[in-house]
Coordinates of C-alpha atoms in Angstrom, one line a residue:
M604 CA -28.7 128.9 87.1
D605 CA -30.9 130.8 84.7
D606 CA -33.8 129.4 82.7
A607 CA -31.7 128.6 79.6
A608 CA -29.0 126.7 81.6
F609 CA -31.6 124.8 83.6
L610 CA -33.4 123.7 80.4
A611 CA -30.2 122.7 78.7
L612 CA -29.2 120.7 81.8
A613 CA -32.5 118.9 81.9
E614 CA -32.5 118.1 78.1
G615 CA -28.9 116.8 78.4
L616 CA -29.9 114.5 81.2
A617 CA -32.9 113.2 79.2
A618 CA -30.6 112.4 76.3
S619 CA -27.8 110.9 78.4
P620 CA -26.2 107.8 76.7
G621 CA -25.3 106.5 80.1
I622 CA -29.0 106.4 81.0
A623 CA -30.0 105.0 77.7
A624 CA -27.5 102.1 78.1
K625 CA -29.5 100.8 81.1
A626 CA -32.2 99.7 78.7
D627 CA -30.0 96.7 78.0
I628 CA -31.0 95.3 81.4
G629 CA -34.6 94.9 80.4
V630 CA -33.8 93.4 77.0
V631 CA -31.6 90.7 78.5
A632 CA -34.0 90.1 81.4
A633 CA -36.9 89.6 79.0
R634 CA -34.9 87.3 76.8
L635 CA -34.0 85.1 79.8
G636 CA -37.6 85.0 81.0
L637 CA -36.7 86.9 84.1
A638 CA -38.7 90.1 83.6
G639 CA -41.8 90.2 85.8
S640 CA -40.6 87.4 87.9
H641 CA -38.5 86.6 90.9
L642 CA -35.0 85.1 90.4
A643 CA -34.7 81.6 91.9
G644 CA -37.5 82.3 94.4
A645 CA -35.6 85.3 95.9
P646 CA -37.7 88.1 97.3
V647 CA -35.8 90.7 95.3
P648 CA -36.7 91.1 91.7
V649 CA -34.3 91.3 88.8
G650 CA -33.0 94.8 88.3
D651 CA -31.3 95.2 91.7
D652 CA -27.6 95.5 92.3
C653 CA -27.2 91.8 93.2
A654 CA -29.1 88.6 93.1
A655 CA -30.3 88.1 96.6
I656 CA -30.9 84.5 97.6
P657 CA -32.5 83.5 100.9
D658 CA -30.2 81.5 103.1
G659 CA -31.0 80.7 106.7
D660 CA -31.7 83.9 108.6
G661 CA -30.2 86.1 105.9
H662 CA -29.3 86.3 102.2
I663 CA -26.5 85.3 99.9
L664 CA -25.6 88.2 97.6
F665 CA -24.1 87.5 94.2
A666 CA -23.0 90.3 91.8
I667 CA -21.0 90.6 88.6
E668 CA -19.6 93.4 86.5
G669 CA -18.2 93.4 83.0
F670 CA -15.9 96.2 81.8
I671 CA -16.0 98.2 78.6
A672 CA -13.1 97.1 76.4
G673 CA -12.0 100.7 75.8
F674 CA -11.7 101.3 79.5
V675 CA -9.7 98.1 80.0
A676 CA -7.3 99.1 77.2
A677 CA -6.9 102.7 78.3
D678 CA -6.4 102.1 82.0
P679 CA -5.8 98.4 82.7
W680 CA -4.5 98.7 86.3
F681 CA -7.4 100.8 87.3
A682 CA -9.8 98.5 85.5
G683 CA -8.5 95.7 87.6
W684 CA -8.9 97.8 90.8
C685 CA -12.5 98.7 89.7
G686 CA -13.3 95.0 89.2
V687 CA -13.2 94.6 92.9
M688 CA -14.3 98.1 93.9
V689 CA -17.6 98.4 92.0
N690 CA -18.7 94.9 92.9
L691 CA -18.2 95.6 96.6
S692 CA -20.3 98.7 96.1
D693 CA -23.1 96.6 94.7
I694 CA -22.9 94.3 97.8
A695 CA -22.9 97.3 100.2
A696 CA -25.8 98.9 98.3
M697 CA -28.0 96.0 99.3
G698 CA -26.9 96.1 102.9
G699 CA -24.4 93.3 102.6
R700 CA -20.8 92.5 103.4
P701 CA -18.4 90.9 100.8
L702 CA -17.0 87.4 101.2
A703 CA -14.9 86.6 98.1
V704 CA -14.1 87.6 94.5
V705 CA -13.6 85.7 91.2
D706 CA -12.4 87.1 87.9
A707 CA -12.5 86.3 84.2
L708 CA -9.6 87.8 82.3
W709 CA -8.8 87.8 78.6
A710 CA -5.4 89.3 77.5
R711 CA -3.1 89.1 74.5
D712 CA -0.3 87.6 76.6
A713 CA 1.0 87.5 80.2
A714 CA 2.5 91.0 79.9
D715 CA -0.8 92.4 78.6
G716 CA -2.7 90.9 81.5
A717 CA -0.2 91.8 84.2
P718 CA -1.5 95.3 85.0
I719 CA -5.1 94.2 85.2
L720 CA -4.2 91.4 87.6
D721 CA -2.0 93.8 89.6
G722 CA -5.0 96.2 90.0
L723 CA -7.2 93.3 91.1
R724 CA -4.6 92.2 93.6
A725 CA -4.1 95.7 95.0
A726 CA -7.9 96.3 95.5
S727 CA -8.3 92.8 97.0
A728 CA -5.7 93.7 99.6
A729 CA -7.0 97.2 100.3
Y730 CA -10.6 96.1 100.8
G731 CA -9.7 92.9 102.6
V732 CA -11.7 90.6 100.2
P733 CA -9.8 87.7 98.7
V734 CA -9.7 86.7 95.1
V735 CA -10.4 83.0 95.3
G736 CA -10.3 81.9 91.6
G737 CA -11.7 82.6 88.2
H738 CA -10.9 82.1 84.5
S739 CA -8.0 83.2 82.4
N740 CA -7.1 83.4 78.7
L741 CA -3.7 84.9 77.9
N742 CA -4.0 84.4 74.1
A743 CA -7.0 86.6 73.3
S744 CA -7.4 89.2 70.6
Q745 CA -7.9 92.0 73.1
G746 CA -8.0 92.6 76.8
Q747 CA -11.4 92.1 78.6
L748 CA -12.4 91.8 82.2
A749 CA -15.4 90.5 84.2
V750 CA -15.4 90.2 87.9
A751 CA -18.0 88.6 90.3
V752 CA -18.3 88.8 94.0
L753 CA -20.1 86.8 96.7
G754 CA -21.5 88.5 99.8
R755 CA -23.9 88.0 102.6
A756 CA -26.6 90.2 104.2
G757 CA -28.9 89.8 107.1
P758 CA -32.7 89.6 106.9
H759 CA -33.1 93.3 106.3
L760 CA -32.0 94.1 102.7
L761 CA -31.6 97.5 101.0
T762 CA -33.3 97.1 97.6
S763 CA -34.2 99.1 94.5
S764 CA -37.8 98.1 94.9
D765 CA -38.7 99.4 98.4
A766 CA -38.7 103.2 97.9
R767 CA -42.1 104.6 99.1
P768 CA -44.0 107.8 98.5
G769 CA -43.2 110.2 101.3
D770 CA -39.5 109.1 101.6
T771 CA -36.6 111.5 101.3
L772 CA -33.9 110.8 98.7
I773 CA -30.4 111.0 100.1
A774 CA -27.1 111.1 98.1
A775 CA -24.0 110.0 99.9
I776 CA -20.8 110.5 97.8
D777 CA -17.1 110.6 98.8
H778 CA -15.8 113.9 97.6
R779 CA -12.2 113.2 98.7
G780 CA -11.0 112.5 95.2
A781 CA -10.6 113.7 91.6
Y782 CA -11.5 112.6 88.1
R783 CA -9.3 110.0 86.5
A784 CA -9.0 111.0 82.8
P785 CA -10.3 110.6 80.2
F786 CA -13.5 109.2 81.7
D787 CA -16.0 110.8 84.1
N788 CA -14.9 108.4 86.8
W789 CA -14.6 110.2 90.1
Q790 CA -12.2 108.1 92.2
A791 CA -11.8 108.7 95.9
A792 CA -10.3 105.3 96.8
L793 CA -6.7 104.9 95.6
D794 CA -5.1 107.2 98.2
A795 CA -7.5 106.2 101.0
P796 CA -6.2 104.1 103.9
P797 CA -7.6 100.5 103.7
A798 CA -9.2 100.8 107.1
R799 CA -11.2 103.8 105.8
L800 CA -12.3 102.1 102.6
R801 CA -13.6 99.1 104.6
G802 CA -15.3 101.2 107.3
D803 CA -17.0 103.4 104.7
L804 CA -18.5 100.5 102.9
A805 CA -19.6 99.0 106.2
L806 CA -21.9 102.0 106.8
L807 CA -24.5 100.5 104.4
P808 CA -25.0 97.2 106.2
Q809 CA -25.1 99.1 109.5
I810 CA -27.9 101.3 108.1
A811 CA -29.8 98.2 107.0
E812 CA -29.3 96.4 110.2
R813 CA -30.5 99.4 112.3
G814 CA -33.6 99.6 110.2
L815 CA -32.9 103.2 109.1
C816 CA -33.6 102.6 105.4
R817 CA -35.3 100.1 103.1
A818 CA -34.1 101.2 99.7
A819 CA -30.7 102.1 98.2
K820 CA -28.8 101.9 95.0
D821 CA -25.1 102.6 94.2
I822 CA -24.6 105.4 91.7
S823 CA -23.5 103.8 88.4
Q824 CA -22.4 105.0 85.0
A825 CA -25.9 106.2 84.5
G826 CA -24.9 109.0 86.9
L827 CA -26.9 110.3 89.9
V828 CA -30.1 111.1 88.0
G829 CA -30.0 108.0 85.9
T830 CA -29.6 105.9 89.0
A831 CA -32.6 107.7 90.5
I832 CA -34.6 106.7 87.4
M833 CA -33.7 103.1 87.9
L834 CA -34.6 103.3 91.6
A835 CA -37.9 105.0 90.7
E836 CA -38.8 102.4 88.1
C837 CA -38.0 99.4 90.3
S838 CA -40.1 100.9 93.1
N839 CA -42.9 102.2 90.9
V840 CA -42.6 105.7 92.4
A841 CA -41.9 109.3 91.2
I842 CA -38.7 111.1 92.3
D843 CA -38.0 114.8 92.2
I844 CA -34.4 115.8 92.6
D845 CA -33.6 119.3 93.9
L846 CA -30.5 120.3 91.9
D847 CA -29.8 123.2 94.4
A848 CA -29.5 120.7 97.3
I849 CA -26.8 118.5 95.6
P850 CA -23.3 119.1 97.1
V851 CA -20.8 119.4 94.3
P852 CA -16.9 119.3 94.7
A853 CA -15.2 122.6 94.2
G854 CA -14.4 123.4 90.6
V855 CA -16.7 120.6 89.1
P856 CA -19.5 121.8 86.9
L857 CA -22.9 120.5 88.0
P858 CA -23.7 118.9 84.6
R859 CA -20.5 116.8 84.7
W860 CA -21.1 115.9 88.3
L861 CA -24.6 114.6 87.6
N862 CA -23.1 112.3 84.9
S863 CA -20.2 111.1 87.0
F864 CA -19.5 107.6 88.2
P865 CA -18.2 107.9 91.7
S866 CA -16.0 105.3 93.3
Y867 CA -18.2 105.7 96.5
G868 CA -21.7 106.9 95.8
F869 CA -25.1 105.8 96.9
L870 CA -28.7 106.9 96.7
L871 CA -30.9 106.0 99.7
S872 CA -34.6 106.4 100.0
A873 CA -35.5 106.7 103.7
D874 CA -38.4 107.7 105.9
A875 CA -38.0 111.3 107.0
A876 CA -37.8 110.3 110.6
H877 CA -34.4 108.6 109.9
V878 CA -32.8 111.1 107.6
D879 CA -30.9 112.9 110.3
A880 CA -29.5 109.7 111.7
I881 CA -28.4 108.5 108.3
L882 CA -26.7 111.9 107.5
A883 CA -24.9 111.8 110.9
L884 CA -23.5 108.3 110.1
F885 CA -22.0 109.5 106.9
A886 CA -20.8 112.8 108.4
A887 CA -18.9 111.0 111.1
R888 CA -16.8 109.4 108.4
D889 CA -16.4 112.6 106.4
I890 CA -18.5 111.4 103.6
T891 CA -20.6 114.1 101.9
A892 CA -24.3 113.3 102.3
A893 CA -27.4 115.4 101.8
A894 CA -31.2 115.1 101.4
I895 CA -31.5 116.0 97.7
G896 CA -35.1 115.1 96.7
T897 CA -38.5 113.6 97.5
V898 CA -40.1 110.3 96.6
E899 CA -43.7 110.7 95.5
A900 CA -46.6 108.7 94.0
G901 CA -46.4 108.6 90.2
H902 CA -44.0 107.5 87.5
A903 CA -41.9 110.6 86.6
V904 CA -38.4 111.5 87.5
T905 CA -37.9 115.3 87.5
V906 CA -35.3 117.8 88.4
S907 CA -36.0 121.1 90.0
S908 CA -34.1 124.3 90.8
G909 CA -36.1 127.0 92.7
P910 CA -39.4 127.4 90.9
R911 CA -38.3 125.5 87.8
R912 CA -39.1 121.8 87.3
A913 CA -38.4 119.7 84.2
L914 CA -39.2 116.1 83.3
V915 CA -36.2 113.9 82.7
R916 CA -38.1 110.6 82.2
D917 CA -41.6 109.3 82.5
Y918 CA -40.7 105.6 82.8
R919 CA -44.3 104.5 82.2
A920 CA -44.5 106.4 78.9
R921 CA -40.9 105.6 78.0
R922 CA -39.6 102.5 79.8
L923 CA -36.0 102.2 80.7
M924 CA -35.4 98.8 82.2
G925 CA -39.0 97.7 81.9
L926 CA -38.9 96.3 85.5
G927 CA -41.3 97.5 88.1
A928 CA -41.6 97.0 91.9
R929 CA -41.5 93.4 93.0
G930 CA -40.9 92.2 89.5
E931 CA -44.0 93.7 87.9
A932 CA -43.6 95.2 84.5
A933 CA -43.6 99.0 84.6

């Protein structure tokens, strides 16, 4: 990558609409009076992948995803599948295991809603997590979908607010897939055996329970770098991402990969002493994982390639979610 290509890549990341869209989180949290506070007394502040509610010797995890109407219209079966898949990713990202799913569906009629429900049902069976109820409207003006999941984690959560200076940033992404046009959704789940899907997700709670990591986040529509910004802001740390260290599937341009939404993709911030053990766990399941950056003191997220380094976002000067570590405003 020459200087011009590196600069163009950094500028494209800084202007990414997928990253900019995450500012909505802070707007909503502030309006609800949640910014700068704990949710229902939970130890995990708003801005993480799930609400984490203390319960006995562990935590109840509660997550929800709403889907873009254009995506539901363009690929209704896959939207239904994703309703389960992305929620389970949120549960895993916090070191938890899923218990049950509910959905809220709007469709023009029963025929319009059928492929969405079929996708939900297929994913529920594949991942072994039951759909136990929800809400339906089969006389709506357009198709729309929201899905929520309940899960449980032990006492040791993986959070967005526990990355620490000196940690190593790890990316773990399943490369055994392809893009599902026309979006930048990298799906590696539809052809996978159900046992593999379940075992791959179980790696995250295993990592949490073994004390190998404190901080993690699933890679969202903000892409790898955008997710790193969210992790940095929630933890009040700086992150530098080494672009040369990121494994990329054959034939995929690096700029597109950095903006992709993988069906299985996580960032983990871990003590250097545990990096080899974490990488070995993913390698044992043929999931591509690598140390791709460093966590430092500060408030900038940068990308580097060889001697080049460029700022993508200084979240103190230009807040994204406006949520800092342990609920403090950034």
